[in-house]
mmCIF file of C-alpha atoms in Angstrom:
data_model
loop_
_atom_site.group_PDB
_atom_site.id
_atom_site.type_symbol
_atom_site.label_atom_id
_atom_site.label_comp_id
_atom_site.label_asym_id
_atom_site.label_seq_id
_atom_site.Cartn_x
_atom_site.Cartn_y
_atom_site.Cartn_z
ATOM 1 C CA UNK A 1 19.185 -30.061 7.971
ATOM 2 C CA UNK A 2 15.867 -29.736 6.140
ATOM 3 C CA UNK A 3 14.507 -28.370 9.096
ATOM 4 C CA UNK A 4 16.974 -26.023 8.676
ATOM 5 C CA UNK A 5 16.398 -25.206 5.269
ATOM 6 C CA UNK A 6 12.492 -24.591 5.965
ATOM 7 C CA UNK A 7 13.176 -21.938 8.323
ATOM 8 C CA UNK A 8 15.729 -20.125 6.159
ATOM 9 C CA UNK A 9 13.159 -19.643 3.622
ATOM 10 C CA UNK A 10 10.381 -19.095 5.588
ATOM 11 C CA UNK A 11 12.232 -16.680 7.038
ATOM 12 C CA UNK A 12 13.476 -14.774 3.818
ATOM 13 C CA UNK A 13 10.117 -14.968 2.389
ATOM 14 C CA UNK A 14 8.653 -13.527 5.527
ATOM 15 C CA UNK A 15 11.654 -10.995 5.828
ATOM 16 C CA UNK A 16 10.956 -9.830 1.898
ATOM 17 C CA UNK A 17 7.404 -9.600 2.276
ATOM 18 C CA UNK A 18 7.609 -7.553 5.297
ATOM 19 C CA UNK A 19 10.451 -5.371 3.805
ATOM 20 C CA UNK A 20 7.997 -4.482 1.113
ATOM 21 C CA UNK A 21 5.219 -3.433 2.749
ATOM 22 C CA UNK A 22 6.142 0.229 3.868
ATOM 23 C CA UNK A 23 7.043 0.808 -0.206
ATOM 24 C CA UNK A 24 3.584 -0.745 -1.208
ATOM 25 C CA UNK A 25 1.907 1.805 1.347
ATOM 26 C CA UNK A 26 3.637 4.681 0.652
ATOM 27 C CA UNK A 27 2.318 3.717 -3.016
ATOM 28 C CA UNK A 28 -1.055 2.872 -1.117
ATOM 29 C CA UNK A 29 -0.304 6.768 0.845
ATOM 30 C CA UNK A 30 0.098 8.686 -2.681
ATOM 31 C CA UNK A 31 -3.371 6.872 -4.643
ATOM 32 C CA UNK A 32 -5.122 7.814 -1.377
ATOM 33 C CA UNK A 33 -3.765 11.367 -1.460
ATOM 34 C CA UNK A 34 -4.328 12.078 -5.176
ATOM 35 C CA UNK A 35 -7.655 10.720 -5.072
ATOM 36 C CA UNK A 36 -8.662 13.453 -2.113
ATOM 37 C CA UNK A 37 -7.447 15.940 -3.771
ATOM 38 C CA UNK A 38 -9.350 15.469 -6.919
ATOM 39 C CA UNK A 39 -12.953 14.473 -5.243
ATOM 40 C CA UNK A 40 -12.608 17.413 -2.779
ATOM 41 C CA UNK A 41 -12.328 19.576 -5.749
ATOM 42 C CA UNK A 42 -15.422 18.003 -7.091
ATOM 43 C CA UNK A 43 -17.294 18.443 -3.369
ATOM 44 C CA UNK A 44 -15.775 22.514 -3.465
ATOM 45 C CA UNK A 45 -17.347 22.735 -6.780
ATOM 46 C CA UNK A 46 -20.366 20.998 -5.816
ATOM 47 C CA UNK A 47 -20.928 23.553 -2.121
ATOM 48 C CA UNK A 48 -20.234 26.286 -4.723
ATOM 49 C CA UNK A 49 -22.896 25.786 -6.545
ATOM 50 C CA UNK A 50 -25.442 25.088 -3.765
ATOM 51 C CA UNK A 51 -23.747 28.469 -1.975
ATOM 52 C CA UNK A 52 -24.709 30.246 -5.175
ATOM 53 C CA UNK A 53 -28.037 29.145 -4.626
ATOM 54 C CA UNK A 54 -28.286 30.136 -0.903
ATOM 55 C CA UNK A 55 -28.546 26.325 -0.576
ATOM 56 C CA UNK A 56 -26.158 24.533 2.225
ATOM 57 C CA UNK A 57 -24.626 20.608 1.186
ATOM 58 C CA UNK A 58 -27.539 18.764 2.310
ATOM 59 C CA UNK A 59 -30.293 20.899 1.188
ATOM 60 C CA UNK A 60 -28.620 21.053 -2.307
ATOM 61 C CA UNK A 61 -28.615 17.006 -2.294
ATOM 62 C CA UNK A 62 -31.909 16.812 -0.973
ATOM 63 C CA UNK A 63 -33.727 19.308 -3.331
ATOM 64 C CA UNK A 64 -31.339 17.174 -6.370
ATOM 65 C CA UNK A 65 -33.126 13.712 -5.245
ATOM 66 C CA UNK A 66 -36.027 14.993 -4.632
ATOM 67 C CA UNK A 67 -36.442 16.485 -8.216
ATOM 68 C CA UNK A 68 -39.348 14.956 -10.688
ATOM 69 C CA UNK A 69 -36.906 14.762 -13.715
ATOM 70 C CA UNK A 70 -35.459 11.228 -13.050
ATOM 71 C CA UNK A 71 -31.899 12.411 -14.300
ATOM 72 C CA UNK A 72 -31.214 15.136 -11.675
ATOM 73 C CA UNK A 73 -32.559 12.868 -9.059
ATOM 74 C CA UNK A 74 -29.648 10.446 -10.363
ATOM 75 C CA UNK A 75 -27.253 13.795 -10.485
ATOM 76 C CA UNK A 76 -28.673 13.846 -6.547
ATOM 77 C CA UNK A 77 -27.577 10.590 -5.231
ATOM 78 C CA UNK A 78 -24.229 10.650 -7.749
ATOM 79 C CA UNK A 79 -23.713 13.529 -5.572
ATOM 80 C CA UNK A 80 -24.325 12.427 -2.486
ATOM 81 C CA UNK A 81 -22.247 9.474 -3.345
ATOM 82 C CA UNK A 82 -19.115 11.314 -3.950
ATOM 83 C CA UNK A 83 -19.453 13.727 -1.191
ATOM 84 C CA UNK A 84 -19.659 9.803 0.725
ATOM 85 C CA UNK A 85 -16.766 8.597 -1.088
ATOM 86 C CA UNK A 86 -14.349 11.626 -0.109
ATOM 87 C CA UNK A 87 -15.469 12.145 3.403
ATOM 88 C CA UNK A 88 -14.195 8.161 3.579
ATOM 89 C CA UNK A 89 -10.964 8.767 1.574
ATOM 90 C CA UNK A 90 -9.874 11.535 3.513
ATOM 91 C CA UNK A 91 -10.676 9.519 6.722
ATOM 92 C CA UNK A 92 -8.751 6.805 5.325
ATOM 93 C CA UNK A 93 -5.554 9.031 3.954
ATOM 94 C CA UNK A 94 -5.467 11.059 7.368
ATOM 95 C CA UNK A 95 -5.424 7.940 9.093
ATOM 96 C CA UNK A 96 -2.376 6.873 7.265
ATOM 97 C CA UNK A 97 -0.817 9.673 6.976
ATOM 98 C CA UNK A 98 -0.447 10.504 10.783
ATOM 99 C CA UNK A 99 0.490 7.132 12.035
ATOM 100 C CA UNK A 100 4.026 6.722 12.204
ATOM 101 C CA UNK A 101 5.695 5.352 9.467
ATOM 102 C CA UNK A 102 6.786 1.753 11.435
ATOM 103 C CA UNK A 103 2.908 1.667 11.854
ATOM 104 C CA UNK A 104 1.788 2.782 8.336
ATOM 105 C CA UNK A 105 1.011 -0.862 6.973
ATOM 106 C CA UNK A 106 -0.723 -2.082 9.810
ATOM 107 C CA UNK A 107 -2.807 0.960 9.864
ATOM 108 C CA UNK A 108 -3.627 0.777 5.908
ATOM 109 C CA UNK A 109 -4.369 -3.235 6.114
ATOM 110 C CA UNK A 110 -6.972 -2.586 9.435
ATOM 111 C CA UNK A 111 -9.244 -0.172 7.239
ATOM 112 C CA UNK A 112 -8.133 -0.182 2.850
ATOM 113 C CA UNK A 113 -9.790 1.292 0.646
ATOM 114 C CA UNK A 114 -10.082 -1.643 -2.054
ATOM 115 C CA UNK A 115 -10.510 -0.117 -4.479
ATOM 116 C CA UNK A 116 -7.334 2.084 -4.612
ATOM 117 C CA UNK A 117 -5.258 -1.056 -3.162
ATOM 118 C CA UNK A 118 -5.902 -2.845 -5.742
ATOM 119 C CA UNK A 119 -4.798 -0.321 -8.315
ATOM 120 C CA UNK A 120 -1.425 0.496 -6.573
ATOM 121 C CA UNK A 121 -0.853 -3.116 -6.491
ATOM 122 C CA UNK A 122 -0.919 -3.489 -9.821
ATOM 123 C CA UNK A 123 1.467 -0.746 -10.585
ATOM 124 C CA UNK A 124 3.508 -1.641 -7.516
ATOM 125 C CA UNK A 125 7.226 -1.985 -8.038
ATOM 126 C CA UNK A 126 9.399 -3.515 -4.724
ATOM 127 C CA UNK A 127 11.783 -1.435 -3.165
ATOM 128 C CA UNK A 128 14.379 -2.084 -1.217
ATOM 129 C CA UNK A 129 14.256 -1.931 2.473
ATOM 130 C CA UNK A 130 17.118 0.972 3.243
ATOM 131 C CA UNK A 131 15.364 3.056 5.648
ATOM 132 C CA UNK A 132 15.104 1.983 9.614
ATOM 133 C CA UNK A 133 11.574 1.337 9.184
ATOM 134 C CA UNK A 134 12.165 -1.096 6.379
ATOM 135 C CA UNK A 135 15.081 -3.012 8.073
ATOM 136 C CA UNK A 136 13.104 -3.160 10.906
ATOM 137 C CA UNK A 137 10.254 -4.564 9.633
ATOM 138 C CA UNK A 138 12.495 -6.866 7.383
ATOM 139 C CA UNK A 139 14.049 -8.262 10.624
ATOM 140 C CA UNK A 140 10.623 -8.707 11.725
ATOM 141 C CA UNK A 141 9.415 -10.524 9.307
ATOM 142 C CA UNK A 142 12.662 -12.802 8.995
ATOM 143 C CA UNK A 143 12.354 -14.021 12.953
ATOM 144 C CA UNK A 144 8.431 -14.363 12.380
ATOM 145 C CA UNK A 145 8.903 -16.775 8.952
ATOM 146 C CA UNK A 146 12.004 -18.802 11.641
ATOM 147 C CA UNK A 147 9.319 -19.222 13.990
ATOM 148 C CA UNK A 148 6.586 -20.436 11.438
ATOM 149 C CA UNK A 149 8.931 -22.487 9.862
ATOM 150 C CA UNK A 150 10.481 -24.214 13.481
ATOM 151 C CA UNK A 151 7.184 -24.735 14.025
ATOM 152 C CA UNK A 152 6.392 -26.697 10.758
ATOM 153 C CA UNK A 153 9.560 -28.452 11.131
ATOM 154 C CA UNK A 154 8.873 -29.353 14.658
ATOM 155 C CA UNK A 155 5.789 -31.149 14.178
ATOM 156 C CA UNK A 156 6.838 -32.903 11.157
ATOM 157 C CA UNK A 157 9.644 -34.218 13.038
ATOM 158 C CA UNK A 158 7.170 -34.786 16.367
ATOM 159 C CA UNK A 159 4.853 -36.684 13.882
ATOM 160 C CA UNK A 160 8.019 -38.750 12.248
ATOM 161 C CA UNK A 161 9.159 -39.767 15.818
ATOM 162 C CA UNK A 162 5.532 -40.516 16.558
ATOM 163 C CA UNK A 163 5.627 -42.726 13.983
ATOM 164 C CA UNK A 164 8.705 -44.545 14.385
ATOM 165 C CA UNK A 165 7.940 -45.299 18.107
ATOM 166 C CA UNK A 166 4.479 -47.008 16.987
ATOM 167 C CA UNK A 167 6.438 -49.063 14.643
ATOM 168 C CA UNK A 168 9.182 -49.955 17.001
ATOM 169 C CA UNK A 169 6.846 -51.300 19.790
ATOM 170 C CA UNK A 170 4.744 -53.327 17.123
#
C-alpha cells in the first residue's frame, strides 16, 4: 500500500507540473514577444539615425566606440549591446513561436532567456490543463511521476527484502 501511495503522488505531482508548463510558456511566449517588439523599435530608431547619416549599423557602432568623448563610446557599446540583445530575443521568440505548441516547453527550457523566465515566473498564475496539449502533457507527466515513484518503491522494498534475508540466515 505505501508503495502505492508513492506513486499516486508522484504521479499527480508530475501530472500538475507537466500540465502547467504550456501556461507558464505561453506566459514565457508573450514576455519574449513584448520585449522584441520594444528593442526592435529601439534598433529601427537606432538604423534611422545612422541612415540619416549615410552611415550603415556597424559603421554607426563603430564610429560611436571609437569616439574620444568616453560617454558616446559608452552610447557605442550600449548600442551594440541592444542591437545583441534583440537579434537573441527574436531568435529565441521565433524559435518558440514556430514549434508546435505540444513542443513549446521543451523548446523554451533547451535555450531561455533568463532573464525574462524569471520575470514571468514570478507573475505566473497556473492554469488549468483544458486544451489537448495540456491533457496530454498532464497524462505525460502522471505515467512519468508512476514510473519514478515504482521505481523508488521498488528499491526500497528490494533493499527491505535484502535486509530481512541477511537477518534470517544469521
Amino acid at each position: 500500500m505505501p508503495g502505492l501511495i508513492i506513486r499516486v503522488v508522484a504521479a499527480l505531482f508530475l501530472g500538475l507540473v507537466s500540465s502547467q508548463s504550456l501556461e507558464f510558456t505561453q506566459q514565457y511566449l508573450q514576455r519574449l514577444g513584448g520585449a522584441v517588439d520594444e528593442l526592435r523599435k529601439v534598433v529601427e530608431r537606432f538604423d534611422a539615425s545612422a541612415a540619416a547619416s549615410d552611415l550603415s549599423r556597424s559603421e554607426a557602432v563603430a564610429r560611436l566606440r571609437e569616439n574620444r568623448d568616453a560617454f558616446v563610446a559608452r552610447q557605442g557599446a550600449d548600442a551594440e549591446q541592444t542591437i545583441a540583445r534583440y537579434d537573441a530575443v527574436e531568435r529565441r521568440y521565433r524559435s518558440v513561436a514556430e514549434s508546435a505548441p505540444l513542443f513549446r516547453p521543451f523548446v523554451a527550457v533547451g535555450d531561455p532567456d533568463w532573464e525574462i523566465a524569471e520575470r514571468a515566473a514570478a507573475d505566473y498564475r497556473p492554469a488549468l490543463p483544458i486544451t489537448v496539449e495540456g491533457l496530454l502533457l498532464a497524462v505525460a507527466g502522471f505515467a512519468l511521476g508512476w514510473a519514478i515513484g515504482a521505481g523508488g518503491h521498488g528499491a526500497a522494498r528490494m533493499r527491505r527484502r535484502r535486509r530481512e534475508r541477511r537477518l534470517a540466515s544469521s
